[in-house]
CSV table of C-alpha atoms in Angstrom, one decimal:
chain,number,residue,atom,x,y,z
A,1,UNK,CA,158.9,-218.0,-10.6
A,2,UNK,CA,157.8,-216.7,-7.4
A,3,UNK,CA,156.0,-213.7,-9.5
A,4,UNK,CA,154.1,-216.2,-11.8
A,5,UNK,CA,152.1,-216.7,-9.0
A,6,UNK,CA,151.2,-213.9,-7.8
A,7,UNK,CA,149.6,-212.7,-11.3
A,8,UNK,CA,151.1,-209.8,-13.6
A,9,UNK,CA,154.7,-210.7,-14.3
A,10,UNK,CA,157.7,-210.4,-16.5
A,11,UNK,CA,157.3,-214.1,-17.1
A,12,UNK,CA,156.9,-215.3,-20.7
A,13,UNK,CA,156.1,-218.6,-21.9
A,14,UNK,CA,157.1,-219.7,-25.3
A,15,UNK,CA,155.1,-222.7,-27.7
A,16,UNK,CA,156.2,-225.2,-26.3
A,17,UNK,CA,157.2,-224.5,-22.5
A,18,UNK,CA,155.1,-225.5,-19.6
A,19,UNK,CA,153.1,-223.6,-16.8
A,20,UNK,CA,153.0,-227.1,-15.0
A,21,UNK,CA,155.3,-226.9,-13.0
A,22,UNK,CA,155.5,-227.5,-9.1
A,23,UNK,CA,156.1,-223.4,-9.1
A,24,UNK,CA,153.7,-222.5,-11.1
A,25,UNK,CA,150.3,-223.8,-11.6
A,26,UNK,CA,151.3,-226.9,-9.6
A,27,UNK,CA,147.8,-228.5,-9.5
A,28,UNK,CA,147.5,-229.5,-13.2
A,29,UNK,CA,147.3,-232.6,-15.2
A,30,UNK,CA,147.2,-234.0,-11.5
A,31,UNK,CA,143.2,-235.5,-12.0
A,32,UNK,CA,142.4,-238.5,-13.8
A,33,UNK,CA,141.2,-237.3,-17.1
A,34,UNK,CA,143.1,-234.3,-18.8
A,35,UNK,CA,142.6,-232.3,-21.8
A,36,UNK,CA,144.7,-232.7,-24.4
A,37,UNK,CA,147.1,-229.7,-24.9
A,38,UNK,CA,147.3,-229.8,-21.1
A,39,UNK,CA,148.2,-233.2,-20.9
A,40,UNK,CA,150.5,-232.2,-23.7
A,41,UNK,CA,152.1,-228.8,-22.3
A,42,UNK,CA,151.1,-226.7,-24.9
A,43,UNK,CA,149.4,-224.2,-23.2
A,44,UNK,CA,149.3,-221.8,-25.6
A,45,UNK,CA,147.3,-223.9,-28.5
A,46,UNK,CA,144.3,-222.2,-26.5
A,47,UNK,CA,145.7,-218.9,-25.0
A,48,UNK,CA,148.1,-216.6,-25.8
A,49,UNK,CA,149.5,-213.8,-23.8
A,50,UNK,CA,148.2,-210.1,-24.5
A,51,UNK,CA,151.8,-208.4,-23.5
A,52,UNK,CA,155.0,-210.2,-22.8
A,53,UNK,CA,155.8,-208.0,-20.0
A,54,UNK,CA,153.1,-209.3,-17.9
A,55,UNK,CA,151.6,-213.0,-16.8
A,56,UNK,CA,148.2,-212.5,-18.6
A,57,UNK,CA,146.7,-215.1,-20.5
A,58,UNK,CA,143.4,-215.0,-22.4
A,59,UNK,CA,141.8,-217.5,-25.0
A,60,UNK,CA,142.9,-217.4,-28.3
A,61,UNK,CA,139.3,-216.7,-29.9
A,62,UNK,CA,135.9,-217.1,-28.1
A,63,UNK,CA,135.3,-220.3,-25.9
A,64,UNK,CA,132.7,-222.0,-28.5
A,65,UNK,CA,135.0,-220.5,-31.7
A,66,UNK,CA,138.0,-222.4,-29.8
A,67,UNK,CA,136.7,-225.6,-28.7
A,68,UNK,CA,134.9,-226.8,-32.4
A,69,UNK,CA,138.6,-225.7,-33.8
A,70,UNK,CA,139.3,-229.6,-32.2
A,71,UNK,CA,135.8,-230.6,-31.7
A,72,UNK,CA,132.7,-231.5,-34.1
A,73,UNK,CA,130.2,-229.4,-34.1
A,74,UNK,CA,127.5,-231.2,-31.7
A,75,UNK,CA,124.4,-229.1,-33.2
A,76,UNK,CA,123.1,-230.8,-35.5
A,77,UNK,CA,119.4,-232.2,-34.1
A,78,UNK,CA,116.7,-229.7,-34.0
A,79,UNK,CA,116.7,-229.1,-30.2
A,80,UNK,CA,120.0,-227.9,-28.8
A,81,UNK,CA,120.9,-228.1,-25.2
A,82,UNK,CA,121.1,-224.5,-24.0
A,83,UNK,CA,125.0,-224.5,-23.1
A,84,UNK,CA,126.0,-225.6,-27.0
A,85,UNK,CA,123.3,-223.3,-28.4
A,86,UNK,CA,124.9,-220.1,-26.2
A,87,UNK,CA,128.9,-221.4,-27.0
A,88,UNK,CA,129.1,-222.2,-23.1
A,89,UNK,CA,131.2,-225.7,-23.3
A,90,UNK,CA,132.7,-224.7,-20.6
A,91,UNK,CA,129.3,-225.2,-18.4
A,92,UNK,CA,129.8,-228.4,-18.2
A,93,UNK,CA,133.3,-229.3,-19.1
A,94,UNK,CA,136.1,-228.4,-17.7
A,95,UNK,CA,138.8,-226.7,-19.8
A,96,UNK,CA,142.2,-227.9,-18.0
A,97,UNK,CA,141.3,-231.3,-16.3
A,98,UNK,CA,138.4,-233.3,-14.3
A,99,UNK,CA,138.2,-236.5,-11.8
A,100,UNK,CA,135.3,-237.3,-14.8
A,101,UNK,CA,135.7,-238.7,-18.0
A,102,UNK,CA,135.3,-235.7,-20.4
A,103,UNK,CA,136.5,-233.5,-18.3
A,104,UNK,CA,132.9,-232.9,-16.9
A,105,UNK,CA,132.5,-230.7,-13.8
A,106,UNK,CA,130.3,-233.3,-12.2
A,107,UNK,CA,129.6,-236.7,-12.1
A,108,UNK,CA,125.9,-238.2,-13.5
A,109,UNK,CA,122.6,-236.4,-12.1
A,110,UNK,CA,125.3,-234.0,-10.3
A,111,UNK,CA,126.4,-232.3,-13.0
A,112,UNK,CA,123.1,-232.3,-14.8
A,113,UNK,CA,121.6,-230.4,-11.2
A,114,UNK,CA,124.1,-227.7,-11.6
A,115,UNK,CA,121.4,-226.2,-13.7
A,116,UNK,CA,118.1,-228.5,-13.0
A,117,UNK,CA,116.1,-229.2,-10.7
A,118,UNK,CA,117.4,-232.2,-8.3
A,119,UNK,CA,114.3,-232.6,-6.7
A,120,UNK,CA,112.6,-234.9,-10.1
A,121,UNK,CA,115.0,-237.4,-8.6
A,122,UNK,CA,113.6,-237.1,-4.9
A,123,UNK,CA,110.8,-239.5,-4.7
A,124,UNK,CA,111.0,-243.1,-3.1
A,125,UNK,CA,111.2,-245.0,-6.2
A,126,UNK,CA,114.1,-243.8,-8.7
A,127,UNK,CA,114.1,-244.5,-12.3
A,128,UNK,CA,117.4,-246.8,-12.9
A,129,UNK,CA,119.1,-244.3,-15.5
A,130,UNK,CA,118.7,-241.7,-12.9
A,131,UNK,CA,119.9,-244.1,-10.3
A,132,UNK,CA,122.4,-245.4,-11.9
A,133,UNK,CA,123.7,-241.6,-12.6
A,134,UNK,CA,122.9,-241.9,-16.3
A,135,UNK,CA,120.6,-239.1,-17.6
A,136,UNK,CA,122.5,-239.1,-21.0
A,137,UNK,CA,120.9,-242.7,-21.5
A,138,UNK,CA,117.7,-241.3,-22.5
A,139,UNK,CA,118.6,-237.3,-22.8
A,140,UNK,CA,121.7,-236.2,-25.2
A,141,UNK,CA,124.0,-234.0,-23.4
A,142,UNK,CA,124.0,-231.6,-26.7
A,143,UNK,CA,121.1,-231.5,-29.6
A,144,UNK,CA,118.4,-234.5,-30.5
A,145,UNK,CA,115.6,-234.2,-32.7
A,146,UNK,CA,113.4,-234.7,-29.8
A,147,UNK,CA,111.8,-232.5,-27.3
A,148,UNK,CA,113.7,-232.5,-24.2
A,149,UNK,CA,116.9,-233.6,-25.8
A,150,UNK,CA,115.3,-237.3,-25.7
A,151,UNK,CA,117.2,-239.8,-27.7
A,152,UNK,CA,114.4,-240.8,-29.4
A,153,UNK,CA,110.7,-239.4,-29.7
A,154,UNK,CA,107.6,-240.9,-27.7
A,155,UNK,CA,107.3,-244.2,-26.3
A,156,UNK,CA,111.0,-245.5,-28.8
A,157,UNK,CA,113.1,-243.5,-25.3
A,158,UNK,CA,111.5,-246.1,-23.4
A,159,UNK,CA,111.6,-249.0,-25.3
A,160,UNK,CA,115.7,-249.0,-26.2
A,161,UNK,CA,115.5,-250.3,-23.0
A,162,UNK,CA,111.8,-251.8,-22.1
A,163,UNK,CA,112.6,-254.0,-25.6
A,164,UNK,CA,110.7,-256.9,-23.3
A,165,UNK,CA,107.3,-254.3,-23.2
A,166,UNK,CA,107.8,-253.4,-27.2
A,167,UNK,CA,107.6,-256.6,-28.2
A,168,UNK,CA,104.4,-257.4,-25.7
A,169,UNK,CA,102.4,-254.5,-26.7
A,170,UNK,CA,103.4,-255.1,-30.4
A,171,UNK,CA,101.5,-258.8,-30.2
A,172,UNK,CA,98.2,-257.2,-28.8
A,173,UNK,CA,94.8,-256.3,-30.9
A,174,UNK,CA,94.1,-253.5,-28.2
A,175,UNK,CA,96.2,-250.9,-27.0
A,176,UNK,CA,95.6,-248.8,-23.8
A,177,UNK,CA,95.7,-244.7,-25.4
A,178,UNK,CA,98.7,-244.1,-23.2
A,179,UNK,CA,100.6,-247.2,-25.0
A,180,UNK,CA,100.7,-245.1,-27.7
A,181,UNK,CA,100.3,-241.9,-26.7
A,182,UNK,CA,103.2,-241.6,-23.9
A,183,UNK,CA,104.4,-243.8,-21.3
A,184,UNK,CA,104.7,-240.9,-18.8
A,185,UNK,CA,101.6,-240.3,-19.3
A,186,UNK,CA,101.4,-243.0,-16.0
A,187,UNK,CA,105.1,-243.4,-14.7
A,188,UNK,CA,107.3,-240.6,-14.1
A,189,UNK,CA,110.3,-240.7,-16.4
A,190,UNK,CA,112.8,-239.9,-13.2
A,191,UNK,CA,111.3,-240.4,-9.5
A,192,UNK,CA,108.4,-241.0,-8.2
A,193,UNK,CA,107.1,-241.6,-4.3
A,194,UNK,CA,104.9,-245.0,-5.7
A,195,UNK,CA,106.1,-248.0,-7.0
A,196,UNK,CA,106.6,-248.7,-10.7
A,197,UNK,CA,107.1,-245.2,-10.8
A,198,UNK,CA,103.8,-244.1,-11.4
A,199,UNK,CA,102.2,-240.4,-11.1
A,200,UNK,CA,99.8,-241.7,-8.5
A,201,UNK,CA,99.4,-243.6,-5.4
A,202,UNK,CA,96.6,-246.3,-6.0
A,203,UNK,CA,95.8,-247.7,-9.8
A,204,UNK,CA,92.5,-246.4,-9.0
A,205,UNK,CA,93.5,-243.1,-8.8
A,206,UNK,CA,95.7,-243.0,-11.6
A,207,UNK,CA,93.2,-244.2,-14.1
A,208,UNK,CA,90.6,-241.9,-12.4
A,209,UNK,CA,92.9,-239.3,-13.7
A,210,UNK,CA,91.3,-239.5,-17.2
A,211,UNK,CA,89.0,-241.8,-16.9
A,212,UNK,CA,86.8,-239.4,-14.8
A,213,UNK,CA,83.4,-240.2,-16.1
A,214,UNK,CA,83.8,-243.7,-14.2
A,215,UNK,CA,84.9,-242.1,-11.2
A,216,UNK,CA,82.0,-240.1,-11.2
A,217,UNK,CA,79.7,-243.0,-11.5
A,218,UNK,CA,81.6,-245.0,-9.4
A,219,UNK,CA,81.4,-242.0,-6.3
A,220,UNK,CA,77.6,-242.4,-6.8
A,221,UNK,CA,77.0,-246.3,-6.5
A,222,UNK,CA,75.4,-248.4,-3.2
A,223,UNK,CA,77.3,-251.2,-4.1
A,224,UNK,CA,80.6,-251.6,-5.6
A,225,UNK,CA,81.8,-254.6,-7.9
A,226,UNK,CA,84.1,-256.3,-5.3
A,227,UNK,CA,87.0,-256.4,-8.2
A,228,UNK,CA,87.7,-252.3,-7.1
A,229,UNK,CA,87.4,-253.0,-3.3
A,230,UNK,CA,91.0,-255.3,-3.8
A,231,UNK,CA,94.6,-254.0,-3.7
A,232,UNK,CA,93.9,-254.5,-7.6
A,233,UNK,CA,91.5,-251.9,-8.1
A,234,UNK,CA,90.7,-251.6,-11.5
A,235,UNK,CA,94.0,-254.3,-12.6
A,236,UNK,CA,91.5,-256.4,-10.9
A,237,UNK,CA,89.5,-257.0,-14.5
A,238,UNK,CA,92.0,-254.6,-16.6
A,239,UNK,CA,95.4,-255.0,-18.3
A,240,UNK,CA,96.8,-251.6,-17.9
A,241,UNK,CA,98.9,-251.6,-21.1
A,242,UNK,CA,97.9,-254.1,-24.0
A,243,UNK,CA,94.8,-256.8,-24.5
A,244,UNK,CA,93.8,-259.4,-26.6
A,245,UNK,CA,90.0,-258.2,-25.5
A,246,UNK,CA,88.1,-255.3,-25.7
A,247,UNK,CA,88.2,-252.7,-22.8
A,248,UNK,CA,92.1,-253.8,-22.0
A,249,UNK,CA,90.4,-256.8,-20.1
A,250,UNK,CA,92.9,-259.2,-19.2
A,251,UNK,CA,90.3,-262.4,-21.0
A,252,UNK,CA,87.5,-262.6,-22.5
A,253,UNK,CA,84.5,-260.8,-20.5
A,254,UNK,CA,82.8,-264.2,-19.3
A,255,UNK,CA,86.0,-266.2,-18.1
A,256,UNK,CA,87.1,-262.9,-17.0
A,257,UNK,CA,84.1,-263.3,-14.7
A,258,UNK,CA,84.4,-266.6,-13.7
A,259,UNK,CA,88.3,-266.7,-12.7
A,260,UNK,CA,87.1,-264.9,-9.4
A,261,UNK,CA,83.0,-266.4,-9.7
A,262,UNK,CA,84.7,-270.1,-9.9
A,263,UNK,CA,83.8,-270.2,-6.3
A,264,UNK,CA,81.0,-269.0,-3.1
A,265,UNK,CA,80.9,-266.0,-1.7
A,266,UNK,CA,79.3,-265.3,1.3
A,267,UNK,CA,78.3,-261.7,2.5
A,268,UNK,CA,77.9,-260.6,6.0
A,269,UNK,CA,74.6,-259.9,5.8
A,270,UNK,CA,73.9,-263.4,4.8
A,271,UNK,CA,73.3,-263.2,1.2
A,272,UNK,CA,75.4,-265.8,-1.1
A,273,UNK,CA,76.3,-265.7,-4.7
A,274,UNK,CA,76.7,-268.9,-6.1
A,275,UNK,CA,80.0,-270.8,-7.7
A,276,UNK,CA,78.8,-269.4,-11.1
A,277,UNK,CA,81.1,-271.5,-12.9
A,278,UNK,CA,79.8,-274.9,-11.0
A,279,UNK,CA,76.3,-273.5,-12.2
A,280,UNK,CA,76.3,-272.7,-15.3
A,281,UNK,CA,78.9,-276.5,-16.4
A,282,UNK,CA,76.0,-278.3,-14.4
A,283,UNK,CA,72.8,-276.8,-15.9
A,284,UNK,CA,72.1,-276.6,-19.9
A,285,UNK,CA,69.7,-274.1,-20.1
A,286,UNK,CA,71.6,-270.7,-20.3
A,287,UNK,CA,69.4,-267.3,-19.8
A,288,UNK,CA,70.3,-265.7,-23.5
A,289,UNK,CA,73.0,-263.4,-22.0
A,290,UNK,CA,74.5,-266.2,-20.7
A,291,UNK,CA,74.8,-267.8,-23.7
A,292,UNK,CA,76.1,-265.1,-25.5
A,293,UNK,CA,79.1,-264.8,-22.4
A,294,UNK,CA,77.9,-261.3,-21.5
A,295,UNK,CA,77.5,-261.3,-18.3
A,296,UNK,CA,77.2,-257.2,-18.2
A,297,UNK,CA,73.7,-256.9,-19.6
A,298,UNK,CA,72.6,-257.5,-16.9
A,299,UNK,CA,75.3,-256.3,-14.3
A,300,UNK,CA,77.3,-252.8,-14.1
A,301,UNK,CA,81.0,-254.2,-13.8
A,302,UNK,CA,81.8,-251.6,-11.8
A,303,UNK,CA,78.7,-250.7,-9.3
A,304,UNK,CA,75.0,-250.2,-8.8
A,305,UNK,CA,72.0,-248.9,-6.8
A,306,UNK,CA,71.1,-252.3,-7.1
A,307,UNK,CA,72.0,-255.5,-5.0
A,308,UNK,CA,74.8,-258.0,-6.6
A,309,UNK,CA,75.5,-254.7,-9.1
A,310,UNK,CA,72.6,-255.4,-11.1
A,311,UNK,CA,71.7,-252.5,-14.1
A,312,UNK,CA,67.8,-252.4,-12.9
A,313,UNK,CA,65.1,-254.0,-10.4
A,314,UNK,CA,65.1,-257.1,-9.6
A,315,UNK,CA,63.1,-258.4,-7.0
A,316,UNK,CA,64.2,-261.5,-5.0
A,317,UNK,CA,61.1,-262.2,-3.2
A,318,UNK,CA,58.4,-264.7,-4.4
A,319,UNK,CA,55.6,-261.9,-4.0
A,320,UNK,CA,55.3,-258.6,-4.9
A,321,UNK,CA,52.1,-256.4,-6.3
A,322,UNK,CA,52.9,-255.7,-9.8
A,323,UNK,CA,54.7,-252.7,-10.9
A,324,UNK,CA,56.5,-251.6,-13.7
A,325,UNK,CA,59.4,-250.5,-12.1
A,326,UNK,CA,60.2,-253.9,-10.2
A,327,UNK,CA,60.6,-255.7,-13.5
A,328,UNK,CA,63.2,-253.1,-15.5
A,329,UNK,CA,66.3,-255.4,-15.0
A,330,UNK,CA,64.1,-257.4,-17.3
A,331,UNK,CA,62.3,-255.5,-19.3
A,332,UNK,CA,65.5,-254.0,-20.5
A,333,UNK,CA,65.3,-257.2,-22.9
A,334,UNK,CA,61.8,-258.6,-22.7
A,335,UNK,CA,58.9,-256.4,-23.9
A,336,UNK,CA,56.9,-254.9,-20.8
A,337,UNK,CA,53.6,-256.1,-22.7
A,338,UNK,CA,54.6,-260.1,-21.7
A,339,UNK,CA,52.4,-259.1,-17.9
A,340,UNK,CA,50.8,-256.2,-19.6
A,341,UNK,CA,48.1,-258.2,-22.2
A,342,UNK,CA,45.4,-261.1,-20.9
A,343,UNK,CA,45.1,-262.5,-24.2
A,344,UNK,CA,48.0,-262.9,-26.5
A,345,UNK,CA,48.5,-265.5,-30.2
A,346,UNK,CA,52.2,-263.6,-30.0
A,347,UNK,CA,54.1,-262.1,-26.9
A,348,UNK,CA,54.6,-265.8,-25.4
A,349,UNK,CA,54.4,-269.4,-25.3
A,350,UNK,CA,53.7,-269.5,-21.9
A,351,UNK,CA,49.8,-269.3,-22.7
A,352,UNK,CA,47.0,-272.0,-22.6
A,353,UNK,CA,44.9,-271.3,-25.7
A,354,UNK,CA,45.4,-267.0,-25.8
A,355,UNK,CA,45.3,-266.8,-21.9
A,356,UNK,CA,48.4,-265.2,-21.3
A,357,UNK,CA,50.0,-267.0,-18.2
A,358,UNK,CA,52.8,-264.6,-17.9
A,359,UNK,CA,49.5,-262.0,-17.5
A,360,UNK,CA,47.9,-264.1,-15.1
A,361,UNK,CA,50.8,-265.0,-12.1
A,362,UNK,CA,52.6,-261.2,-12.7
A,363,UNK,CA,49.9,-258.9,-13.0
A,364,UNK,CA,48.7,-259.0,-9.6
A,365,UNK,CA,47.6,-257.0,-6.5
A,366,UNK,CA,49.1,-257.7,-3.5
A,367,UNK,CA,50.3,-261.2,-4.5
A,368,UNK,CA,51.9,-261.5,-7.9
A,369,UNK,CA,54.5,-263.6,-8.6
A,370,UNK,CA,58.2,-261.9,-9.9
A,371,UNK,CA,60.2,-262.9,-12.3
A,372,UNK,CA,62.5,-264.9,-9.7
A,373,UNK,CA,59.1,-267.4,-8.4
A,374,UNK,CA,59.9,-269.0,-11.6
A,375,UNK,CA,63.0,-268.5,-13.4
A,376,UNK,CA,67.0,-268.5,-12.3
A,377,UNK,CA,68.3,-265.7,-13.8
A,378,UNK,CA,71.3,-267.8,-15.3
A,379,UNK,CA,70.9,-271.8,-15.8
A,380,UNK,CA,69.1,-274.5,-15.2
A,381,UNK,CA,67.9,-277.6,-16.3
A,382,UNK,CA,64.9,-276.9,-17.4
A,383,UNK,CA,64.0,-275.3,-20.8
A,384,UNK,CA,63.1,-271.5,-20.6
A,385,UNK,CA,65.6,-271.8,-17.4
A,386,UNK,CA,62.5,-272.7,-15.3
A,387,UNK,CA,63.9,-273.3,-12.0
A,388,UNK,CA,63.5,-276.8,-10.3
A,389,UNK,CA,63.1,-275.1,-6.8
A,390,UNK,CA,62.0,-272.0,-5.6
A,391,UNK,CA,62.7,-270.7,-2.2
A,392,UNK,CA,59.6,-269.4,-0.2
A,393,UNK,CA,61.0,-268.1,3.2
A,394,UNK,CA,62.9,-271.1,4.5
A,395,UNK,CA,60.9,-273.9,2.4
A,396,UNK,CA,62.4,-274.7,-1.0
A,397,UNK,CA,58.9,-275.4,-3.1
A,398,UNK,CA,59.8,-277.9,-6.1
A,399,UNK,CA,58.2,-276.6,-9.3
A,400,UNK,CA,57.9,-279.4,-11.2
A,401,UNK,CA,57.5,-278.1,-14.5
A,402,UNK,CA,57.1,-280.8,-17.3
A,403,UNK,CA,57.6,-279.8,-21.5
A,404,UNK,CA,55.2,-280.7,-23.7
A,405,UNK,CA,55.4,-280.3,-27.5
A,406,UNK,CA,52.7,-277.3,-27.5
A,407,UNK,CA,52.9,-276.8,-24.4
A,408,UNK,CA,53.1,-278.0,-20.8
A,409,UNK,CA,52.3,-278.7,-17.0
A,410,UNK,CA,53.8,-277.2,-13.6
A,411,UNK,CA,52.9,-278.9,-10.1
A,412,UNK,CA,54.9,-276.1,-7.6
A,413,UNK,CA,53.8,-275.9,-3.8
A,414,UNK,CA,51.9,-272.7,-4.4
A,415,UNK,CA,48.8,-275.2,-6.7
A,416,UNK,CA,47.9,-278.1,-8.0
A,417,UNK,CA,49.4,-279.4,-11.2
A,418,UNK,CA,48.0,-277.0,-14.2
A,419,UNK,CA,48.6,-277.4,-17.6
A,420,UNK,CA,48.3,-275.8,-20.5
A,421,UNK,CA,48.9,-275.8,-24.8
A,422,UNK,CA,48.7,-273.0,-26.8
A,423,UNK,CA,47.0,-274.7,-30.0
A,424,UNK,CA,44.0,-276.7,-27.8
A,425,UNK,CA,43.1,-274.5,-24.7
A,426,UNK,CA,43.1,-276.8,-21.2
A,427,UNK,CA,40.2,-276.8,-18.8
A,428,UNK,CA,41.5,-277.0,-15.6
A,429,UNK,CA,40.3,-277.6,-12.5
């Protein structure tokens, strides 16, 4: 038996007869998982010796031809896995016997890196089929009818095991394009150096991704909404997968708003923005945006040129020589003729007879009054949201506007009390 090992020989093996012997081919059926007609000792059910003179064994027919004469034929999907397509079954199983079940050559990932590239499994954060040395749970080791050999097409591979997120985004009125469009379209399907898996480091920068027409605006404003200034970034209003709102915002835009404005915030450089929710439960008399819960027409969620994000000029002193541009936060909803005219039956009811009073404290030089001398932008009170108080340097003048039904009276620090009606002109004083 000496010769058998050596190669050529006079040896010959009959059906039936085995090469495992502690002679000859003493290594087999020795690892964990054996193939059959090893296990078996029949040898020659898949080779056969070309001359019985000489130790010389050679497959009975090709490799592919040989193994389907046992084995289904594993081609049936529309994408085949290289290997099976070119008969190579031996690529990744072995013939004779393996330490892994199917007589693979490797174990997991290691046998899938025999051919690809190991690295998609090198970041910081590994996906838990990859981990877990599982790449057959979402690829088939032979043919799918998906690209990639995916078990399933689109978002279904990630969902036979995300059932928690199907379900979720199934309940939503909005879905975020990627939702349907491809989950790896923000996590990486195998590793990836950032948590959850996703293609970039901050949410900001993965949304900027495709959403670059707010990144350019955003690089160009003074003042950024303090929401994107967070750890949040843009999850700071957004829901970065399903909503029941518009814009995937995680409630409805005003309570939206008011789940971080619920309380003061002071600046350091000594400007305050109020407890907005406090505000506008305490005061009636909502500005019409307000009432409507749109808080953006008159603030860009996401930045401005403008102080406290506003869309437009808005001044916040008392005085200010009158100019169309000061007033365009405004006059984005009101028409610029309100200061424009100095008689009026129409633009407003702030007018004693047709003496437009709008006309007469805006449309001044030096000293005419903004918008802000008499109104709060968002609630008060009063009708018209006619503030009670407005501040004048340090000094808080009362206003002291009373109704009437065609008409009405204001007593502020800045005169004495005038009054008007729009159907029986006042004289006074």
């Amino acid at each position: 038996m000496e010769a058998c090992a050596k190669g050529p020989s006079n040896v010959s093996i009959k059906s039936g007869q085995s090469c495992s012997t502690s002679d000859c081919h003493p290594t087999m059926k020795k690892d964990k998982f054996v193939h059959g007609p090893v296990a078996t000792g029949d040898c020659l059910f898949c080779h056969k010796q070309e001359k019985k003179d000489q130790h010389t064994f050679q497959p009975i027919k090709s490799a592919e031809a040989l193994c389907y004469e046992c084995h289904d034929k594993l081609t049936h999907g529309s994408v085949i896995h290289k290997p099976v397509k070119e008969g190579k079954c031996t690529g990744c199983h072995d013939p004779h016997q393996s330490a892994n079940k199917f007589q693979l050559k490797g174990a997991g990932p290691a046998l899938c890196f025999r051919c690809h590239d190991k690295n998609i499994a090198g970041g910081k954060f590994v996906h838990g089929p990859v981990a877990a040395d599982g790449c057959n749970v979402c690829h088939s080791p032979h043919s799918a009818n998906s690209p990639k050999l995916l078990m399933a097409k689109g978002n279904d591979v990630c969902y036979s095991c995300h059932s928690d997120k199907k379900d979720e985004f199934a309940s939503k009125k909005f879905a975020h394009g990627p939702v349907t469009d491809g989950c790896i379209q923000c996590h990486s399907p195998h590793s990836s150096n950032f948590k959850f898996n996703l293609t970039a480091e901050s949410t900001q920068d993965l949304c900027f991704t495709c959403h670059t027409d707010k990144k350019d605006e955003i690089a160009k404003v003074t003042v950024q909404h303090g929401g994107l200034t967070t750890d949040k970034g843009c999850l700071a209003c957004h829901n970065p997968h399903v909503s029941s709102f518009p814009q995937q915002l995680d409630k409805a835009p005003m309570d939206l708003c008011l789940s971080c404005h619920d309380k003061e915030y002071k600046h350091a450089n000594g400007t305050t923005v109020s407890n907005m929710k406090v505000l506008l439960e305490k005061n009636a008399s909502h500005h019409g945006p307000i009432a409507k819960k749109d808080c953006s027409a008159c603030h860009n969620t996401h930045g401005s040129q403008h102080a406290r994000i506003l869309r437009g000029n808005f001044l916040q002193q008392f005085y200010a020589p009158y100019n169309p541009d000061n007033f365009k936060l405004c006059f984005m909803c009101h028409n610029d003729t309100l200061v424009k005219d100095p008689k009026t039956t129409t633009l407003t009811g702030f007018r004693n007879g047709d003496q437009n009073l709008h006309f007469v404290h805006v449309n001044k030089s030096p000293k005419g009054r903004t918008c802000k001398a008499c109104h709060d932008a968002h609630a008060t009170k009063n009708p018209k949201h006619i503030t009670d108080n407005v501040p004048f340097g340090a000094y808080q003048m009362p206003v002291g506007f009373v109704k009437t039904k065609n008409g009405g009276s204001c007593l502020p620090g800045c005169h004495q009390e005038f009054k008007y009606d729009r159907d029986d002109k006042v004289k006074n004083r």
